[in-house]
Short mmCIF file of C-alpha atoms in Angstrom, two decimals:
data_model
loop_
_atom_site.label_atom_id
_atom_site.label_comp_id
_atom_site.label_asym_id
_atom_site.label_seq_id
_atom_site.Cartn_x
_atom_site.Cartn_y
_atom_site.Cartn_z
CA MET A 1362 -0.01 0.02 0.00
CA SER A 1363 1.13 3.55 -0.49
CA SER A 1364 2.12 5.61 2.47
CA SER A 1365 -0.68 8.05 1.91
CA SER A 1366 -4.12 7.31 3.26
CA PRO A 1367 -6.69 6.59 0.46
CA SER A 1368 -9.86 8.57 0.28
CA SER A 1369 -12.68 7.35 2.46
CA SER A 1370 -14.57 5.86 -0.46
CA HIS A 1371 -11.64 3.51 -1.23
CA ALA A 1372 -10.17 2.97 2.19
CA LEU A 1373 -9.69 -0.59 3.28
CA ARG A 1374 -11.65 -1.44 6.34
CA TRP A 1375 -10.99 -3.83 9.25
CA SER A 1376 -13.94 -5.83 10.69
CA HIS A 1377 -14.40 -9.20 12.20
CA ALA A 1378 -16.96 -11.61 13.62
CA CYS A 1379 -15.39 -12.53 16.92
CA LEU A 1380 -15.67 -12.05 20.66
CA THR A 1381 -18.01 -9.54 22.32
CA ALA A 1382 -21.46 -8.52 21.24
CA VAL A 1383 -20.46 -4.98 20.37
CA ALA A 1384 -21.15 -4.35 16.82
CA SER A 1385 -17.98 -2.66 15.46
CA LEU A 1386 -14.37 -1.72 16.10
CA ALA A 1387 -11.85 0.47 14.28
CA LEU A 1388 -8.15 -0.37 14.65
CA ALA A 1389 -5.78 2.22 13.23
CA LEU A 1390 -3.19 0.03 11.70
CA GLY A 1391 -0.45 1.35 9.54
CA SER A 1392 -0.85 4.26 7.26
CA VAL A 1393 -4.09 3.15 5.67
CA ALA A 1394 -7.17 4.79 6.87
CA VAL A 1395 -9.29 2.31 8.77
CA HIS A 1396 -12.93 2.98 9.12
CA ALA A 1397 -15.19 1.38 11.72
CA ALA A 1398 -17.61 -1.04 10.10
CA PRO A 1399 -20.28 -3.34 11.30
CA ALA A 1400 -18.79 -6.71 12.13
CA LYS A 1401 -19.20 -8.87 9.18
CA GLY A 1402 -19.91 -12.27 10.59
CA LYS A 1403 -21.06 -15.50 9.01
CA THR A 1404 -24.77 -16.20 8.99
CA ALA A 1405 -26.27 -18.95 11.02
CA ALA A 1406 -25.92 -21.22 8.02
CA ALA A 1407 -22.29 -20.41 7.45
CA SER A 1408 -19.73 -23.21 7.35
CA LYS A 1409 -17.82 -21.77 10.19
CA SER A 1410 -18.78 -19.89 13.25
CA SER A 1411 -17.70 -18.50 16.61
CA LYS A 1412 -19.84 -20.50 19.01
CA PRO A 1413 -18.77 -23.67 20.73
CA ALA A 1414 -19.53 -26.64 18.59
CA PRO A 1415 -19.14 -30.37 19.10
CA ALA A 1416 -17.71 -32.74 16.50
CA ARG A 1417 -16.61 -36.30 16.04
CA SER A 1418 -14.84 -37.81 13.07
CA PRO A 1419 -16.56 -40.72 11.35
CA ALA A 1420 -15.79 -44.05 12.92
CA GLY A 1421 -13.10 -45.93 11.15
CA ALA A 1422 -11.78 -42.84 9.32
CA ALA A 1423 -8.25 -41.61 9.76
CA LYS A 1424 -8.19 -38.73 12.17
CA PRO A 1425 -6.00 -35.88 11.19
CA ALA A 1426 -5.33 -33.01 13.63
CA ALA A 1427 -8.47 -31.76 15.14
CA LYS A 1428 -10.22 -29.06 13.31
CA ALA A 1429 -13.02 -26.63 13.95
CA ALA A 1430 -15.93 -25.74 12.25
CA PRO A 1431 -20.59 -24.58 11.63
CA ALA A 1432 -20.87 -24.90 12.79
CA LYS A 1433 -17.26 -26.08 12.37
CA ALA A 1434 -15.44 -26.68 15.55
CA GLY A 1435 -13.96 -29.33 17.68
CA LYS A 1436 -12.40 -32.51 16.31
CA ALA A 1437 -14.01 -32.12 12.96
CA ALA A 1438 -11.40 -33.83 10.81
CA LYS A 1439 -11.22 -32.13 7.52
CA GLY A 1440 -13.66 -33.70 5.16
CA GLY A 1441 -14.98 -35.67 8.10
CA ALA A 1442 -18.58 -35.72 9.37
CA ALA A 1443 -18.60 -33.48 12.36
CA ARG A 1444 -21.04 -32.70 15.11
CA LYS A 1445 -21.28 -28.99 15.20
CA GLY A 1446 -23.43 -26.11 16.32
CA ALA A 1447 -22.44 -22.52 16.16
CA ALA A 1448 -23.27 -18.93 15.98
CA PRO A 1449 -21.09 -15.89 15.42
CA ALA A 1450 -20.03 -13.85 18.41
CA ARG A 1451 -18.64 -10.36 17.96
CA HIS A 1452 -15.47 -8.52 19.14
CA GLY A 1453 -15.93 -4.94 20.19
CA ARG A 1454 -14.67 -1.92 21.97
CA THR A 1455 -14.90 -3.09 25.51
CA GLY A 1456 -11.10 -3.59 25.78
CA ARG A 1457 -11.56 -7.30 26.86
CA ALA A 1458 -11.33 -10.55 25.02
CA ALA A 1459 -14.94 -11.41 25.62
CA ALA A 1460 -17.09 -13.66 23.55
CA ALA A 1461 -20.78 -13.51 23.16
CA GLY A 1462 -21.82 -16.79 23.25
CA ALA A 1463 -21.52 -20.29 24.09
CA ALA A 1464 -25.16 -20.67 23.44
CA ALA A 1465 -26.33 -17.26 22.40
CA ALA A 1466 -27.19 -17.82 18.89
CA ALA A 1467 -29.12 -19.38 16.19
CA VAL A 1468 -27.77 -22.62 14.89
CA PRO A 1469 -28.94 -25.73 16.77
CA MET A 1470 -26.27 -27.21 19.00
CA GLY A 1471 -24.89 -30.33 17.39
CA LEU A 1472 -25.63 -29.44 13.79
CA GLU A 1473 -23.74 -31.81 11.64
CA HIS A 1474 -21.63 -31.38 8.54
CA TRP A 1475 -22.59 -34.28 6.36
CA SER A 1476 -19.60 -34.58 3.96
CA PRO A 1477 -17.27 -37.23 5.28
CA ALA A 1478 -14.16 -38.04 3.38
CA PRO A 1479 -14.68 -41.19 1.19
CA ASN A 1480 -13.12 -44.37 2.44
CA ALA A 1481 -10.43 -45.26 0.02
CA ALA A 1482 -11.16 -48.97 0.65
CA ALA A 1483 -14.81 -48.70 -0.03
CA GLY A 1484 -15.98 -51.11 -2.68
CA SER A 1485 -12.78 -53.14 -2.49
CA ALA A 1486 -12.56 -56.80 -1.68
CA ASP A 1487 -10.89 -55.95 1.66
CA ASP A 1488 -13.62 -53.53 2.55
CA ALA A 1489 -16.26 -56.07 1.63
CA LYS A 1490 -14.63 -58.51 4.03
CA GLU A 1491 -14.41 -55.86 6.77
CA LEU A 1492 -18.09 -54.98 6.28
CA ALA A 1493 -19.18 -58.63 6.38
CA ALA A 1494 -17.16 -59.05 9.63
CA LEU A 1495 -18.76 -55.96 11.18
CA ARG A 1496 -22.22 -57.34 10.36
CA GLU A 1497 -21.44 -60.64 11.88
CA SER A 1498 -20.02 -59.13 15.03
CA ALA A 1499 -22.85 -56.60 15.31
CA GLN A 1500 -25.40 -59.36 14.95
CA ALA A 1501 -23.69 -61.29 17.70
CA GLY A 1502 -24.15 -58.28 20.00
CA ASP A 1503 -20.72 -56.61 19.86
CA ALA A 1504 -21.34 -53.04 20.92
CA LYS A 1505 -18.28 -51.58 19.15
CA ALA A 1506 -19.17 -53.40 15.89
CA GLN A 1507 -22.70 -52.14 16.16
CA TYR A 1508 -21.45 -48.62 16.54
CA LEU A 1509 -18.98 -48.89 13.63
CA LEU A 1510 -21.66 -50.44 11.38
CA GLY A 1511 -24.04 -47.74 12.40
CA SER A 1512 -21.50 -45.11 11.45
CA ARG A 1513 -21.13 -46.66 7.98
CA TYR A 1514 -24.90 -46.32 7.43
CA ARG A 1515 -24.75 -42.76 8.86
CA PHE A 1516 -22.20 -41.60 6.36
CA GLY A 1517 -22.88 -43.99 3.48
CA ASN A 1518 -19.51 -45.61 3.85
CA GLY A 1519 -19.53 -48.73 1.77
CA VAL A 1520 -23.29 -49.01 2.14
CA LYS A 1521 -26.28 -46.83 1.09
CA GLN A 1522 -26.80 -44.13 3.66
CA ASP A 1523 -29.65 -45.11 6.02
CA LEU A 1524 -30.05 -43.04 9.10
CA SER A 1525 -32.85 -45.18 10.50
CA GLN A 1526 -30.40 -48.12 10.51
CA THR A 1527 -27.84 -45.88 12.14
CA VAL A 1528 -30.22 -45.07 14.96
CA GLN A 1529 -31.07 -48.72 15.48
CA LEU A 1530 -27.48 -49.79 15.64
CA TYR A 1531 -26.42 -46.86 17.77
CA ARG A 1532 -29.19 -47.53 20.20
CA ARG A 1533 -28.27 -51.23 20.53
CA ALA A 1534 -24.68 -50.26 21.30
CA ALA A 1535 -25.77 -47.37 23.56
CA GLU A 1536 -27.98 -49.59 25.64
CA GLN A 1537 -24.93 -51.78 26.27
CA GLY A 1538 -23.18 -48.72 27.69
CA TYR A 1539 -20.87 -47.98 24.70
CA ALA A 1540 -20.06 -44.28 25.25
CA PRO A 1541 -19.35 -43.23 21.57
CA ALA A 1542 -22.72 -44.70 20.51
CA GLN A 1543 -24.41 -42.90 23.40
CA SER A 1544 -22.75 -39.63 22.48
CA ASP A 1545 -23.54 -39.84 18.77
CA LEU A 1546 -27.12 -40.97 19.46
CA GLY A 1547 -27.45 -37.77 21.38
CA VAL A 1548 -26.30 -35.86 18.33
CA LEU A 1549 -28.90 -37.51 16.13
CA TYR A 1550 -31.64 -36.70 18.65
CA ALA A 1551 -30.39 -33.07 18.92
CA ASN A 1552 -30.69 -32.61 15.23
CA GLY A 1553 -33.53 -34.93 14.32
CA ARG A 1554 -31.44 -37.15 12.08
CA GLY A 1555 -33.02 -40.49 11.49
CA VAL A 1556 -35.23 -39.92 14.56
CA ALA A 1557 -37.66 -37.20 15.66
CA GLN A 1558 -35.76 -34.24 17.10
CA ASP A 1559 -35.86 -34.52 20.92
CA ASP A 1560 -33.69 -32.31 23.16
CA ALA A 1561 -34.47 -34.32 26.26
CA GLN A 1562 -33.35 -37.53 24.70
CA ALA A 1563 -30.24 -35.87 23.37
CA ALA A 1564 -29.35 -34.60 26.84
CA LEU A 1565 -30.06 -37.99 28.37
CA TRP A 1566 -27.67 -39.84 25.99
CA TYR A 1567 -25.04 -37.08 26.27
CA ARG A 1568 -25.11 -37.42 30.04
CA LYS A 1569 -24.69 -41.21 29.88
CA ALA A 1570 -21.59 -40.79 27.73
CA ALA A 1571 -20.32 -37.76 29.60
CA ASP A 1572 -20.48 -39.64 32.87
CA GLN A 1573 -18.22 -42.27 31.34
CA GLY A 1574 -15.72 -39.56 30.45
CA ASP A 1575 -16.48 -39.00 26.75
CA ALA A 1576 -15.02 -35.63 26.23
CA ILE A 1577 -17.18 -34.71 23.21
CA ALA A 1578 -20.34 -35.69 25.05
CA GLN A 1579 -19.14 -33.56 27.99
CA ASN A 1580 -18.92 -30.49 25.73
CA ASN A 1581 -22.20 -31.24 24.13
CA LEU A 1582 -23.93 -31.64 27.47
CA GLY A 1583 -22.40 -28.34 28.54
CA LEU A 1584 -23.87 -26.74 25.45
CA MET A 1585 -27.28 -28.17 26.37
CA TYR A 1586 -27.03 -26.56 29.82
CA ALA A 1587 -25.76 -23.28 28.36
CA GLU A 1588 -28.71 -23.19 25.91
CA GLY A 1589 -31.38 -24.70 28.22
CA ARG A 1590 -32.09 -27.43 25.72
CA GLY A 1591 -33.47 -30.62 27.17
CA VAL A 1592 -32.35 -29.54 30.63
CA PRO A 1593 -32.91 -26.38 32.68
CA LYS A 1594 -30.55 -23.58 31.59
CA ASP A 1595 -27.62 -23.58 34.07
CA GLU A 1596 -24.47 -21.80 32.91
CA ALA A 1597 -22.46 -22.80 35.94
CA GLN A 1598 -23.26 -26.47 35.18
CA ALA A 1599 -22.31 -25.77 31.52
CA VAL A 1600 -18.88 -24.49 32.65
CA GLN A 1601 -18.33 -27.63 34.84
CA TRP A 1602 -18.92 -29.84 31.75
CA PHE A 1603 -16.83 -27.69 29.50
CA GLN A 1604 -14.01 -27.80 32.10
CA ARG A 1605 -14.06 -31.62 32.19
CA SER A 1606 -14.03 -31.76 28.37
CA ALA A 1607 -11.23 -29.20 28.12
CA GLU A 1608 -9.03 -30.85 30.69
CA LYS A 1609 -9.29 -34.10 28.70
CA GLY A 1610 -7.81 -32.19 25.75
CA GLU A 1611 -10.96 -31.94 23.63
CA ALA A 1612 -10.64 -28.85 21.36
CA ALA A 1613 -14.35 -28.16 21.35
CA GLY A 1614 -14.46 -28.22 25.12
CA GLN A 1615 -11.46 -25.91 25.36
CA TYR A 1616 -13.07 -23.45 23.00
CA SER A 1617 -16.38 -23.58 24.84
CA LEU A 1618 -14.70 -22.97 28.14
CA GLY A 1619 -12.80 -20.02 26.63
CA VAL A 1620 -16.04 -18.51 25.45
CA MET A 1621 -17.57 -18.79 28.94
CA TYR A 1622 -14.51 -17.19 30.62
CA ALA A 1623 -14.45 -14.46 28.00
CA SER A 1624 -18.08 -13.51 28.45
CA GLY A 1625 -18.37 -14.16 32.21
CA ARG A 1626 -21.10 -16.67 31.83
CA GLY A 1627 -21.34 -19.26 34.57
CA VAL A 1628 -17.89 -18.23 35.83
CA LYS A 1629 -16.16 -14.97 36.77
CA GLU A 1630 -15.04 -13.18 33.66
CA ASP A 1631 -11.32 -13.92 33.05
CA ALA A 1632 -10.03 -12.74 29.69
CA LYS A 1633 -6.58 -14.17 30.25
CA ALA A 1634 -8.07 -17.64 31.05
CA ALA A 1635 -10.13 -17.26 27.92
CA LEU A 1636 -7.04 -16.64 25.82
CA LYS A 1637 -5.35 -19.60 27.38
CA TRP A 1638 -8.09 -21.91 26.36
CA PHE A 1639 -8.48 -20.43 22.95
CA GLU A 1640 -4.84 -20.94 22.29
CA LYS A 1641 -5.04 -24.51 23.56
CA ALA A 1642 -7.89 -25.27 21.21
CA GLY A 1643 -6.31 -23.27 18.37
CA GLU A 1644 -3.13 -25.41 18.69
CA GLN A 1645 -5.34 -28.38 17.94
CA GLY A 1646 -6.76 -26.72 14.84
CA HIS A 1647 -9.95 -25.22 16.19
CA VAL A 1648 -10.55 -22.52 13.65
CA ASP A 1649 -12.70 -20.08 15.72
CA ALA A 1650 -10.32 -20.40 18.67
CA GLN A 1651 -7.50 -19.44 16.39
CA TYR A 1652 -9.44 -16.39 15.20
CA ASN A 1653 -10.32 -15.36 18.73
CA ALA A 1654 -6.75 -15.70 19.81
CA GLY A 1655 -5.66 -13.60 16.89
CA MET A 1656 -8.13 -10.87 17.70
CA THR A 1657 -7.07 -10.79 21.34
CA TYR A 1658 -3.41 -10.23 20.34
CA ALA A 1659 -4.44 -7.66 17.73
CA GLU A 1660 -6.56 -5.71 20.25
CA GLY A 1661 -3.79 -5.72 22.84
CA ALA A 1662 -6.17 -5.17 25.87
CA VAL A 1663 -5.74 -8.49 27.60
CA VAL A 1664 -2.14 -8.99 26.67
CA LYS A 1665 0.42 -6.65 25.08
CA GLN A 1666 -0.50 -6.04 21.46
CA ASP A 1667 1.42 -8.40 19.21
CA MET A 1668 0.55 -8.04 15.60
CA GLN A 1669 2.98 -10.70 14.49
CA ARG A 1670 1.43 -13.24 16.82
CA ALA A 1671 -2.00 -12.07 15.76
CA ALA A 1672 -1.11 -12.58 12.10
CA GLN A 1673 0.15 -16.09 12.83
CA TRP A 1674 -3.23 -17.12 14.40
CA PHE A 1675 -5.19 -15.38 11.63
CA GLU A 1676 -3.19 -17.23 8.99
CA LYS A 1677 -3.87 -20.59 10.67
CA ALA A 1678 -7.62 -19.85 10.60
CA ALA A 1679 -7.45 -18.41 7.11
CA ASN A 1680 -5.71 -21.55 5.77
CA GLN A 1681 -8.59 -23.58 7.02
CA GLY A 1682 -11.02 -21.44 5.00
CA LEU A 1683 -12.45 -19.06 7.64
CA ALA A 1684 -13.59 -16.08 5.59
CA SER A 1685 -13.31 -13.50 8.33
CA ALA A 1686 -9.68 -14.57 9.05
CA GLN A 1687 -8.90 -14.39 5.36
CA SER A 1688 -10.28 -10.89 5.14
CA THR A 1689 -8.41 -9.82 8.30
CA LEU A 1690 -5.20 -11.31 6.97
CA GLY A 1691 -5.63 -9.45 3.71
CA PHE A 1692 -5.93 -6.28 5.64
CA LEU A 1693 -2.67 -7.02 7.54
CA TYR A 1694 -0.77 -7.74 4.29
CA ALA A 1695 -2.15 -4.58 2.78
CA ASN A 1696 -0.86 -2.53 5.73
CA GLY A 1697 2.20 -4.47 6.65
CA GLN A 1698 0.98 -5.15 10.14
CA GLY A 1699 2.48 -8.22 11.73
CA VAL A 1700 3.69 -9.32 8.32
CA ALA A 1701 5.72 -7.72 5.58
CA ALA A 1702 3.58 -5.46 3.40
CA ASP A 1703 2.53 -7.45 0.33
CA PRO A 1704 -0.40 -5.99 -1.62
CA ALA A 1705 -0.45 -9.02 -3.99
CA ARG A 1706 -0.98 -11.39 -1.08
CA ALA A 1707 -3.54 -9.02 0.32
CA VAL A 1708 -5.43 -9.37 -3.00
CA GLN A 1709 -5.19 -13.12 -2.74
CA TRP A 1710 -6.69 -13.31 0.77
CA PHE A 1711 -9.40 -10.76 0.06
CA GLU A 1712 -10.39 -12.69 -3.03
CA ARG A 1713 -10.62 -16.02 -1.21
CA SER A 1714 -12.77 -14.39 1.43
CA ALA A 1715 -14.89 -12.48 -1.07
CA LYS A 1716 -15.68 -15.61 -2.99
CA GLN A 1717 -17.09 -17.05 0.18
CA GLY A 1718 -19.50 -14.12 0.50
CA TYR A 1719 -17.63 -12.03 3.10
CA THR A 1720 -18.83 -8.54 2.38
CA LEU A 1721 -15.97 -6.50 3.85
CA ALA A 1722 -13.41 -8.50 1.77
CA GLN A 1723 -15.55 -7.86 -1.34
CA SER A 1724 -15.44 -4.15 -0.60
CA ASN A 1725 -11.71 -4.06 0.04
CA LEU A 1726 -11.07 -6.19 -2.99
CA ALA A 1727 -12.92 -3.65 -5.07
CA SER A 1728 -10.78 -0.94 -3.62
CA LEU A 1729 -7.59 -2.67 -4.72
CA TYR A 1730 -8.94 -3.27 -8.26
CA THR A 1731 -9.82 0.46 -8.35
CA SER A 1732 -6.43 1.64 -7.16
CA GLY A 1733 -4.35 -1.08 -8.88
CA GLN A 1734 -2.40 -1.90 -5.70
CA GLY A 1735 -1.30 -5.57 -5.72
CA VAL A 1736 -3.27 -6.21 -8.99
CA ALA A 1737 -3.77 -4.62 -12.28
CA LYS A 1738 -6.44 -1.93 -12.29
CA ASN A 1739 -9.73 -3.41 -13.35
CA PRO A 1740 -12.84 -1.09 -12.97
CA GLN A 1741 -15.09 -3.87 -14.25
CA LYS A 1742 -14.04 -6.25 -11.43
CA ALA A 1743 -14.20 -3.39 -8.93
CA TYR A 1744 -17.80 -2.65 -9.97
CA PHE A 1745 -18.70 -6.34 -9.84
CA TRP A 1746 -17.48 -6.77 -6.24
CA LEU A 1747 -19.13 -3.60 -5.17
CA LEU A 1748 -22.45 -4.70 -6.64
CA VAL A 1749 -22.16 -8.03 -4.73
CA ALA A 1750 -21.15 -6.36 -1.53
CA ARG A 1751 -23.85 -3.62 -1.75
CA ASP A 1752 -26.61 -6.23 -1.45
CA LYS A 1753 -25.59 -6.77 2.20
CA ASP A 1754 -24.11 -3.29 2.90
CA ALA A 1755 -26.21 -0.39 1.81
CA SER A 1756 -23.55 2.05 2.80
CA LEU A 1757 -21.61 1.05 -0.35
CA GLU A 1758 -24.32 2.50 -2.63
CA ALA A 1759 -22.49 5.72 -3.43
CA ARG A 1760 -19.23 3.91 -4.19
CA THR A 1761 -21.03 1.43 -6.35
CA GLN A 1762 -22.74 4.12 -8.37
CA ALA A 1763 -19.40 6.02 -8.75
CA ALA A 1764 -17.73 2.84 -10.01
CA GLY A 1765 -20.51 2.17 -12.49
CA GLU A 1766 -20.18 5.64 -13.91
CA ALA A 1767 -16.66 4.81 -15.09
CA LEU A 1768 -18.01 2.09 -17.35
CA THR A 1769 -20.10 2.09 -20.53
CA PRO A 1770 -23.78 1.29 -20.27
CA ALA A 1771 -23.20 -2.10 -21.92
CA GLU A 1772 -20.51 -2.94 -19.43
CA ARG A 1773 -22.68 -1.93 -16.55
CA LEU A 1774 -25.56 -4.08 -17.73
CA ARG A 1775 -23.40 -7.09 -18.30
CA ILE A 1776 -21.74 -6.87 -14.90
CA GLN A 1777 -25.08 -6.28 -13.16
CA ARG A 1778 -26.38 -9.55 -14.69
CA GLU A 1779 -23.22 -11.38 -13.48
CA ALA A 1780 -23.61 -9.97 -10.04
CA ARG A 1781 -27.26 -10.97 -9.76
CA SER A 1782 -26.43 -14.58 -10.66
CA TRP A 1783 -23.31 -14.78 -8.51
CA LYS A 1784 -23.43 -17.24 -5.50
CA PRO A 1785 -20.77 -17.56 -2.77
CA VAL A 1786 -18.85 -20.78 -2.58
CA ARG A 1787 -17.71 -21.92 0.84
CA GLU A 1788 -14.27 -23.37 0.99
CA PRO A 1789 -14.23 -27.00 2.22
CA GLY A 1790 -12.92 -27.46 5.69
#
């Protein structure tokens, strides 16, 4: 970026969907003018969010490092089917690393991401033998085999997906006291997958597994208490279950506990403790924890501001596909904050975020196409991204009109048609 501040119409803006419930924050970073903007979070249906979210990799699948997620959080192995529930929290002016919401928002706890990685052995002779052996053991009453076979039906792994079969097999295993089956049966009840949605049944099965030490079930049960789903709302009880999960090393539990400490829900507010748990979860790949840790270091209220460390956390989250982190990282590269200034990399991160539907990144990307910083000037692309962003941010109307006036009527009509038909594409993760 140049050393001079751009005009307000083309200034890059910083915003984020993290931490407290305050709507906006302006951080004066570098020489680029930074304007306060409403926090641009993901919608309830977004692939990633800032609310505690449970997850379990499909049985029998290789488990890479734990990852977060929609709803993406916890041990959701990339490409794995994960138990998730989430809602964005927001970071604000309060000067504390607070987070709004272990249970404050809209997506049902336990919402699952149904796109498990394909089993490389599926359809092979070896897999057919393994499936036959599972069926025989399950029929003989082996609880683990029942669970593994149920998981195959759950994710369509070597068999046609059949959630009713999953529920039957999980129930048989759960009634024998097999904790993973109890925990995942709770997930199915929480979401109405293969069975009528029933919060009370979900909480019942979570508790059975949690009492046996299943860390994911402990986190899930904590979420039920935090939300008052299937059990009376009790945030102190939620904290106790999150603590148990976190101390067992479960990333989702660590993140959930961090949120509660950050927001002072069910426990005395302690921003430093929140950061500790965010970092623990972030080190395991929990994407929202990574983002929250990055924002804490960027803000510099809880700990000394450290933009280099903030950038490292943002990059971890951005590489996992979190649009808000990608947008923030683009801003840092544009301004040389925590990283060497690199307008071309800023463009790359803004573009990845913009393609996922992140409005602020779309606006900032348009600014760079207008100014030609890090990318060749392209008024057509600038107009396109402003049109897309304007649909969610009416404050961009004047900029959009001005950008359109630089084009011919035919160009405007063509780009308007393209913008109307454009759809965001979430990055897998």
